XYZ file of N, CA, C and O in Angstrom:
520
model
N -142.680 -30.611 -66.243
C -144.223 -30.314 -66.178
C -145.010 -29.414 -66.860
O -145.988 -29.925 -67.602
N -144.626 -28.122 -66.811
C -145.432 -27.055 -67.619
C -145.604 -27.495 -69.132
O -146.601 -27.200 -69.696
N -144.220 -27.949 -69.689
C -144.623 -27.980 -71.220
C -145.089 -29.132 -71.353
O -145.914 -29.111 -72.453
N -145.642 -30.096 -70.621
C -146.384 -31.266 -70.917
C -148.358 -30.966 -70.771
O -148.758 -31.139 -71.027
N -148.301 -30.498 -69.556
C -149.532 -30.266 -69.115
C -150.162 -28.686 -68.996
O -151.259 -28.745 -68.667
N -149.278 -28.142 -69.544
C -149.500 -26.725 -69.611
C -149.444 -25.805 -68.012
O -149.144 -26.158 -67.292
N -150.132 -24.559 -68.036
C -150.265 -23.372 -66.727
C -151.419 -23.984 -65.906
O -152.011 -24.911 -66.363
N -151.496 -23.665 -64.650
C -152.350 -24.120 -64.002
C -151.878 -24.510 -62.825
O -152.635 -25.184 -62.066
N -150.465 -24.865 -62.281
C -150.312 -25.197 -60.761
C -150.942 -24.890 -59.872
O -151.169 -23.140 -59.860
N -151.603 -25.552 -58.876
C -152.851 -24.634 -57.902
C -151.717 -24.170 -56.630
O -151.557 -23.096 -56.003
N -150.650 -25.658 -56.407
C -149.846 -25.473 -55.012
C -148.705 -26.744 -55.288
O -148.876 -27.314 -56.014
N -147.569 -26.017 -54.612
C -146.347 -27.077 -54.779
C -145.933 -27.595 -53.024
O -146.362 -26.684 -52.427
N -145.450 -28.567 -53.227
C -145.134 -28.818 -52.202
C -144.068 -29.447 -52.329
O -143.559 -30.183 -52.921
N -142.567 -29.401 -51.575
C -141.183 -29.725 -51.355
C -140.730 -30.655 -50.203
O -140.976 -29.963 -49.010
N -140.040 -31.454 -50.530
C -139.557 -31.811 -49.538
C -138.047 -32.604 -49.580
O -137.798 -33.160 -51.102
N -137.305 -33.225 -49.188
C -135.998 -34.241 -49.151
C -134.801 -34.078 -48.522
O -135.186 -32.526 -47.690
N -133.866 -34.312 -48.390
C -132.745 -33.944 -48.087
C -131.859 -32.768 -48.425
O -131.627 -31.837 -47.668
N -132.000 -32.701 -49.656
C -131.485 -31.771 -50.372
C -132.405 -30.497 -50.838
O -133.598 -31.084 -50.971
N -132.057 -29.392 -51.098
C -133.163 -28.229 -51.512
C -133.833 -28.755 -52.316
O -132.994 -28.940 -53.773
N -135.109 -28.919 -52.618
C -136.035 -29.352 -53.886
C -135.574 -30.500 -54.654
O -135.824 -30.609 -55.644
N -135.177 -31.371 -53.685
C -135.091 -32.999 -54.243
C -136.307 -33.644 -54.711
O -136.167 -34.280 -55.824
N -137.689 -33.102 -54.069
C -138.906 -33.991 -54.362
C -139.762 -32.857 -54.332
O -140.111 -31.925 -53.462
N -140.194 -32.398 -55.622
C -141.176 -31.368 -55.693
C -142.254 -31.732 -56.579
O -142.422 -32.237 -57.458
N -143.704 -31.370 -55.704
C -144.962 -31.984 -56.135
C -145.853 -30.558 -56.678
O -145.627 -29.905 -55.679
N -146.260 -30.498 -57.518
C -147.003 -29.660 -58.151
C -148.186 -30.271 -58.345
O -148.301 -31.293 -59.089
N -149.463 -29.722 -57.749
C -150.756 -29.975 -57.874
C -151.432 -29.016 -58.959
O -151.512 -27.683 -58.792
N -152.111 -29.919 -60.098
C -153.119 -29.014 -60.768
C -154.326 -29.226 -60.231
O -154.890 -30.499 -59.281
N -155.293 -28.325 -60.045
C -156.736 -28.613 -59.661
C -157.687 -29.469 -60.306
O -157.631 -29.794 -61.528
N -158.420 -30.017 -59.346
C -159.492 -31.435 -59.474
C -160.297 -30.841 -60.586
O -160.707 -31.271 -61.888
N -160.590 -29.543 -60.670
C -161.889 -28.675 -61.405
C -161.261 -28.237 -62.575
O -161.730 -27.440 -63.589
N -159.832 -28.743 -63.191
C -159.435 -28.395 -64.382
C -160.167 -28.837 -65.554
O -160.183 -30.098 -65.440
N -161.158 -28.182 -66.643
C -161.617 -28.854 -67.521
C -160.654 -29.478 -68.496
O -160.951 -31.028 -69.101
N -159.488 -29.578 -68.848
C -158.532 -30.178 -69.645
C -158.024 -31.555 -68.684
O -157.710 -32.526 -69.255
N -158.127 -31.193 -67.450
C -157.332 -32.513 -66.674
C -158.850 -32.837 -65.261
O -158.798 -32.406 -64.292
N -159.615 -33.676 -66.138
C -160.875 -34.159 -65.150
C -160.686 -34.703 -63.813
O -161.436 -34.673 -62.977
N -159.694 -35.333 -64.101
C -159.140 -36.044 -62.679
C -158.320 -35.565 -61.610
O -157.809 -35.813 -60.667
N -157.900 -34.320 -61.949
C -156.959 -33.586 -61.363
C -155.642 -34.012 -61.969
O -155.703 -35.052 -62.751
N -154.190 -33.544 -61.152
C -153.263 -34.141 -61.461
C -151.970 -33.427 -60.846
O -152.545 -32.702 -60.193
N -151.468 -34.523 -60.352
C -149.948 -34.247 -59.605
C -148.885 -34.761 -59.997
O -148.735 -35.757 -61.182
N -147.852 -34.042 -60.356
C -146.428 -34.023 -60.933
C -145.427 -34.187 -59.620
O -145.439 -32.984 -58.921
N -144.636 -34.989 -59.896
C -143.658 -34.956 -58.509
C -142.025 -35.314 -59.718
O -142.128 -35.689 -60.578
N -141.527 -33.735 -59.818
C -140.114 -33.589 -60.227
C -139.082 -34.134 -59.045
O -139.172 -33.587 -57.760
N -138.254 -35.227 -59.380
C -137.429 -35.867 -58.525
C -136.174 -35.392 -59.013
O -135.638 -35.806 -59.914
N -135.499 -34.683 -57.999
C -133.781 -34.220 -58.632
C -132.901 -35.158 -57.396
O -133.394 -35.172 -56.299
N -131.931 -35.570 -58.041
C -130.805 -36.325 -56.968
C -129.734 -36.100 -57.319
O -129.017 -35.876 -58.457
N -128.848 -35.435 -56.289
C -127.396 -35.468 -56.525
C -126.680 -36.728 -55.540
O -125.530 -36.683 -55.326
N -127.527 -37.445 -54.910
C -127.024 -38.152 -54.063
C -126.538 -39.860 -54.689
O -126.247 -40.467 -53.883
N -126.445 -39.898 -55.696
C -126.347 -41.239 -56.807
C -125.057 -41.137 -56.877
O -124.444 -42.188 -57.624
N -124.291 -40.367 -57.099
C -122.540 -40.286 -57.448
C -122.452 -38.845 -57.830
O -123.250 -37.879 -57.577
N -121.307 -38.977 -58.519
C -121.194 -37.547 -59.489
C -122.093 -36.539 -59.784
O -121.986 -35.497 -60.037
N -122.833 -37.470 -60.883
C -123.525 -36.722 -61.775
C -124.938 -36.432 -61.260
O -125.183 -37.020 -59.789
N -125.699 -35.525 -61.467
C -126.872 -35.124 -60.624
C -127.927 -35.774 -61.774
O -127.910 -36.071 -63.254
N -129.159 -35.978 -61.420
C -130.208 -36.285 -62.204
C -131.441 -35.970 -61.860
O -131.727 -35.472 -61.020
N -132.518 -36.158 -62.871
C -133.869 -35.703 -62.956
C -134.968 -36.417 -63.492
O -134.481 -37.415 -64.235
N -135.787 -36.889 -62.777
C -137.329 -37.324 -63.865
C -138.641 -37.103 -63.009
O -138.489 -36.145 -62.122
N -139.435 -37.097 -63.896
C -140.614 -36.801 -63.482
C -141.705 -37.726 -63.302
O -141.734 -38.824 -63.970
N -142.828 -37.671 -62.014
C -143.942 -38.598 -62.385
C -144.989 -37.984 -62.197
O -145.144 -36.884 -61.228
N -146.185 -38.070 -63.141
C -147.195 -37.812 -63.108
C -148.620 -38.760 -62.742
O -148.685 -39.850 -63.396
N -149.083 -38.475 -61.891
C -150.317 -39.326 -61.618
C -151.726 -38.649 -61.278
O -151.704 -37.250 -60.829
N -152.772 -39.222 -61.309
C -154.291 -38.711 -61.446
C -155.178 -39.860 -61.303
O -154.675 -41.190 -61.098
N -156.331 -39.580 -60.984
C -157.396 -40.738 -60.656
C -157.541 -41.762 -61.725
O -158.074 -42.865 -61.874
N -156.996 -41.417 -63.353
C -157.051 -42.174 -64.126
C -155.569 -42.870 -64.694
O -155.613 -43.645 -65.875
N -154.306 -42.845 -63.860
C -153.077 -43.750 -63.807
C -152.166 -42.693 -63.599
O -152.340 -41.737 -63.405
N -150.983 -43.413 -64.053
C -150.093 -42.788 -63.719
C -148.527 -42.850 -64.824
O -148.835 -43.904 -65.542
N -147.619 -42.031 -65.272
C -146.840 -42.076 -66.098
C -145.402 -41.665 -65.171
O -145.787 -41.131 -64.348
N -144.209 -42.222 -65.966
C -143.036 -41.402 -65.249
C -141.869 -41.545 -66.690
O -141.706 -42.107 -67.450
N -141.071 -40.675 -66.444
C -140.334 -40.085 -67.422
C -138.607 -41.196 -66.980
O -138.282 -41.716 -65.997
N -137.847 -41.525 -67.973
C -136.506 -42.200 -67.636
C -135.801 -40.784 -67.169
O -136.189 -39.772 -66.760
N -134.650 -41.014 -66.624
C -133.725 -40.290 -65.816
C -132.961 -39.321 -66.784
O -132.701 -39.789 -67.819
N -132.848 -37.821 -66.483
C -132.241 -37.486 -67.437
C -130.999 -36.802 -66.153
O -131.128 -36.521 -65.211
N -129.796 -37.054 -67.008
C -128.568 -36.789 -66.103
C -127.503 -35.780 -66.680
O -128.145 -35.471 -68.179
N -126.470 -35.617 -66.349
C -125.377 -35.074 -66.835
C -125.117 -35.267 -68.541
O -124.403 -34.793 -69.000
N -125.109 -36.819 -68.621
C -124.707 -37.001 -69.766
C -126.033 -37.106 -70.952
O -125.254 -36.884 -72.362
N -126.711 -36.672 -70.899
C -128.239 -36.585 -71.739
C -128.602 -35.404 -72.115
O -129.204 -34.814 -72.848
N -128.232 -34.603 -70.665
C -128.812 -33.297 -70.532
C -128.220 -32.220 -71.908
O -128.568 -31.147 -72.102
N -127.147 -32.476 -72.141
C -126.574 -31.885 -72.945
C -127.483 -31.636 -74.484
O -127.418 -30.165 -74.701
N -128.236 -32.154 -74.771
C -129.174 -32.045 -75.849
C -130.203 -30.877 -75.418
O -130.771 -30.521 -76.301
N -130.639 -31.069 -74.024
C -131.360 -29.777 -73.728
C -130.571 -28.462 -73.506
O -131.480 -27.707 -73.814
N -129.836 -28.635 -73.030
C -128.934 -27.305 -73.065
C -128.824 -26.650 -74.431
O -128.953 -25.392 -74.891
N -128.723 -27.778 -75.669
C -128.849 -27.023 -76.973
C -130.050 -26.407 -77.773
O -129.946 -25.309 -78.072
N -131.251 -27.065 -76.922
C -132.815 -26.682 -77.531
C -132.940 -25.075 -76.634
O -133.360 -24.542 -77.044
N -132.563 -25.062 -75.504
C -132.544 -23.800 -74.498
C -131.558 -22.828 -75.613
O -132.349 -21.648 -75.690
N -130.413 -22.949 -75.620
C -129.896 -22.157 -76.254
C -130.265 -21.662 -77.709
O -130.194 -20.608 -78.223
N -131.159 -22.731 -78.553
C -131.773 -22.354 -79.899
C -132.825 -21.741 -79.677
O -133.136 -20.526 -80.071
N -133.307 -21.712 -78.333
C -134.525 -20.860 -77.811
C -134.252 -19.476 -77.725
O -134.852 -18.127 -78.144
N -133.007 -19.272 -76.658
C -132.863 -17.837 -76.748
C -131.916 -17.105 -77.848
O -132.232 -16.082 -78.072
N -131.873 -18.034 -78.856
C -131.166 -17.410 -80.189
C -132.545 -16.527 -80.879
O -132.307 -15.517 -81.168
N -133.382 -17.605 -80.795
C -135.114 -17.104 -81.446
C -135.552 -15.896 -80.955
O -136.142 -14.853 -81.646
N -135.379 -15.680 -79.579
C -135.866 -15.036 -79.012
C -134.927 -13.429 -79.034
O -135.644 -12.518 -79.228
N -133.814 -13.756 -79.006
C -133.033 -12.569 -79.528
C -133.096 -12.137 -81.023
O -133.107 -10.984 -81.381
N -133.380 -12.742 -82.123
C -133.743 -12.737 -83.399
C -135.262 -11.891 -83.291
O -135.141 -10.838 -83.960
N -136.091 -12.405 -82.909
C -137.515 -12.160 -83.066
C -137.902 -10.956 -82.155
O -138.916 -10.473 -82.187
N -136.966 -10.817 -80.990
C -137.399 -9.990 -79.939
C -138.730 -10.463 -79.070
O -139.905 -9.828 -78.742
N -139.241 -11.577 -79.276
C -140.586 -12.089 -78.766
C -140.017 -13.288 -77.931
O -139.123 -14.173 -77.810
N -140.911 -13.416 -76.747
C -140.163 -14.436 -75.591
C -140.689 -15.943 -76.543
O -141.908 -16.156 -77.190
N -140.197 -16.924 -75.950
C -140.112 -18.145 -76.329
C -141.517 -19.169 -75.811
O -142.019 -19.951 -76.566
N -141.828 -18.247 -74.717
C -143.150 -19.088 -73.892
C -143.716 -17.604 -73.495
O -143.377 -16.550 -73.367
N -145.155 -17.568 -73.537
C -145.747 -16.656 -72.981
C -145.251 -16.024 -71.647
O -144.847 -16.744 -70.636
N -145.366 -14.915 -71.252
C -144.723 -14.071 -69.887
C -145.696 -15.080 -68.958
O -144.636 -15.176 -67.972
N -146.725 -14.942 -68.935
C -147.551 -15.592 -67.728
C -146.912 -17.201 -67.662
O -146.861 -17.448 -66.157
N -146.818 -17.854 -68.688
C -145.887 -19.324 -68.431
C -144.385 -19.214 -67.510
O -144.148 -19.990 -67.066
N -143.707 -18.306 -68.098
C -142.410 -17.974 -67.398
C -142.474 -17.558 -65.803
O -141.635 -17.824 -65.275
N -143.965 -16.646 -65.887
C -143.812 -16.411 -64.343
C -144.121 -17.558 -63.811
O -143.622 -17.439 -62.118
N -145.014 -18.426 -64.251
C -145.500 -19.233 -63.640
C -144.358 -20.184 -62.563
O -144.214 -21.085 -61.730
N -143.161 -20.367 -63.697
C -142.004 -20.932 -63.748
C -141.471 -20.525 -62.306
O -140.578 -21.612 -61.512
N -141.374 -19.471 -62.246
C -140.469 -18.794 -60.976
C -141.512 -19.119 -59.889
O -140.765 -19.219 -59.063
N -142.555 -18.583 -60.001
C -143.401 -19.068 -58.881
C -143.515 -20.152 -58.180
O -143.439 -20.683 -56.919
N -143.423 -21.184 -59.084
C -143.482 -23.051 -58.807
C -142.047 -23.025 -58.046
O -142.202 -23.555 -57.031
N -140.719 -22.287 -58.469
C -139.558 -22.544 -57.721
C -139.474 -22.076 -56.367
O -139.293 -22.262 -55.084
N -140.183 -20.737 -56.404
C -140.264 -20.003 -55.032
C -141.470 -20.838 -53.731
O -140.904 -20.851 -52.587
N -142.487 -21.354 -54.478
C -143.494 -21.786 -53.442
C -142.675 -23.243 -53.168
O -142.902 -23.601 -52.037
N -141.960 -23.882 -54.280
C -141.169 -25.316 -53.256
C -140.171 -24.452 -52.365
O -140.031 -25.559 -51.060
N -139.641 -23.795 -52.512
C -138.442 -23.075 -51.489
C -139.125 -22.785 -50.121
O -138.716 -23.295 -49.361
N -140.273 -22.331 -50.415
C -140.838 -22.006 -48.938
C -141.444 -22.936 -48.423
O -141.411 -23.159 -47.213
N -142.332 -24.060 -49.088
C -142.448 -25.120 -48.910
C -141.605 -26.263 -48.004
O -141.938 -26.330 -46.972
N -140.468 -26.132 -48.781
C -139.631 -26.831 -48.010
C -139.078 -26.267 -46.653
O -138.679 -26.942 -45.474
N -138.927 -24.599 -46.560
C -138.519 -24.056 -45.432
C -139.702 -24.443 -44.190
O -139.385 -24.188 -43.245
N -140.930 -24.645 -44.588
C -141.963 -24.894 -43.639
C -142.207 -26.470 -43.319
O -143.217 -26.604 -43.138
N -141.393 -27.130 -43.562
C -141.353 -28.518 -43.139
C -142.654 -29.194 -44.213
O -142.884 -30.370 -43.710
N -142.169 -29.025 -45.229
C -143.195 -29.554 -46.678
C -144.728 -29.077 -46.712
O -145.377 -29.905 -47.125
N -145.000 -28.144 -45.965
C -146.377 -27.421 -45.850
C -146.347 -27.033 -47.471
O -145.810 -26.457 -48.300
N -147.393 -27.491 -48.099
C -147.745 -26.861 -49.460
C -148.319 -25.495 -49.535
O -149.053 -24.703 -48.416
N -147.497 -24.954 -50.802
C -147.697 -23.527 -50.708
C -148.486 -22.964 -51.885
O -147.850 -23.872 -53.126
N -149.867 -22.280 -51.858
C -150.248 -22.075 -52.962
C -149.723 -20.854 -53.931
O -149.307 -19.996 -53.307
N -149.884 -21.132 -55.028
C -149.393 -20.020 -56.170
C -149.903 -18.536 -55.693
O -149.250 -17.580 -55.920
N -151.210 -18.732 -55.419
C -152.146 -17.309 -54.918
C -151.647 -16.600 -54.163
O -151.408 -15.412 -54.063
N -150.666 -17.370 -53.194
C -150.308 -16.769 -51.824
C -148.907 -15.957 -52.687
O -148.825 -14.783 -51.766
N -148.487 -16.557 -53.722
C -147.110 -15.747 -54.042
C -147.472 -14.164 -54.963
O -147.084 -13.457 -55.094
N -148.996 -14.546 -55.279
C -149.186 -13.468 -56.374
C -150.420 -12.718 -55.546
O -150.328 -11.073 -56.309
N -150.592 -12.561 -54.248
C -151.049 -11.098 -53.461
C -150.293 -10.444 -52.983
O -148.746 -10.420 -52.706
């Protein structure tokens, strides 16, 4: 979601049977790049068999899109890209993403954990930053 829509998640909501099964990330309505606001739902599933899978859905006032399922059989390609990024970071001694972006990724995961622990209550990232 962040790779496609950038930084700026305002709050996160998480629900489901397993931890972080459905994670909703909300971008604010007043973001000039996203004039209708935006919600992105990351769906993780280990319930459909031995493989795990993930997909994303994004929706706003102007429409919606969804990704194909990414599972164990096609994630190997993503792993290769991650290893290339790690190699580049080691060689250049520069982060692959701005530090602010990397920190926001951790904040999203922590907010999702807190949300699910609180019965799916939305958790604002600013709460984690205070």
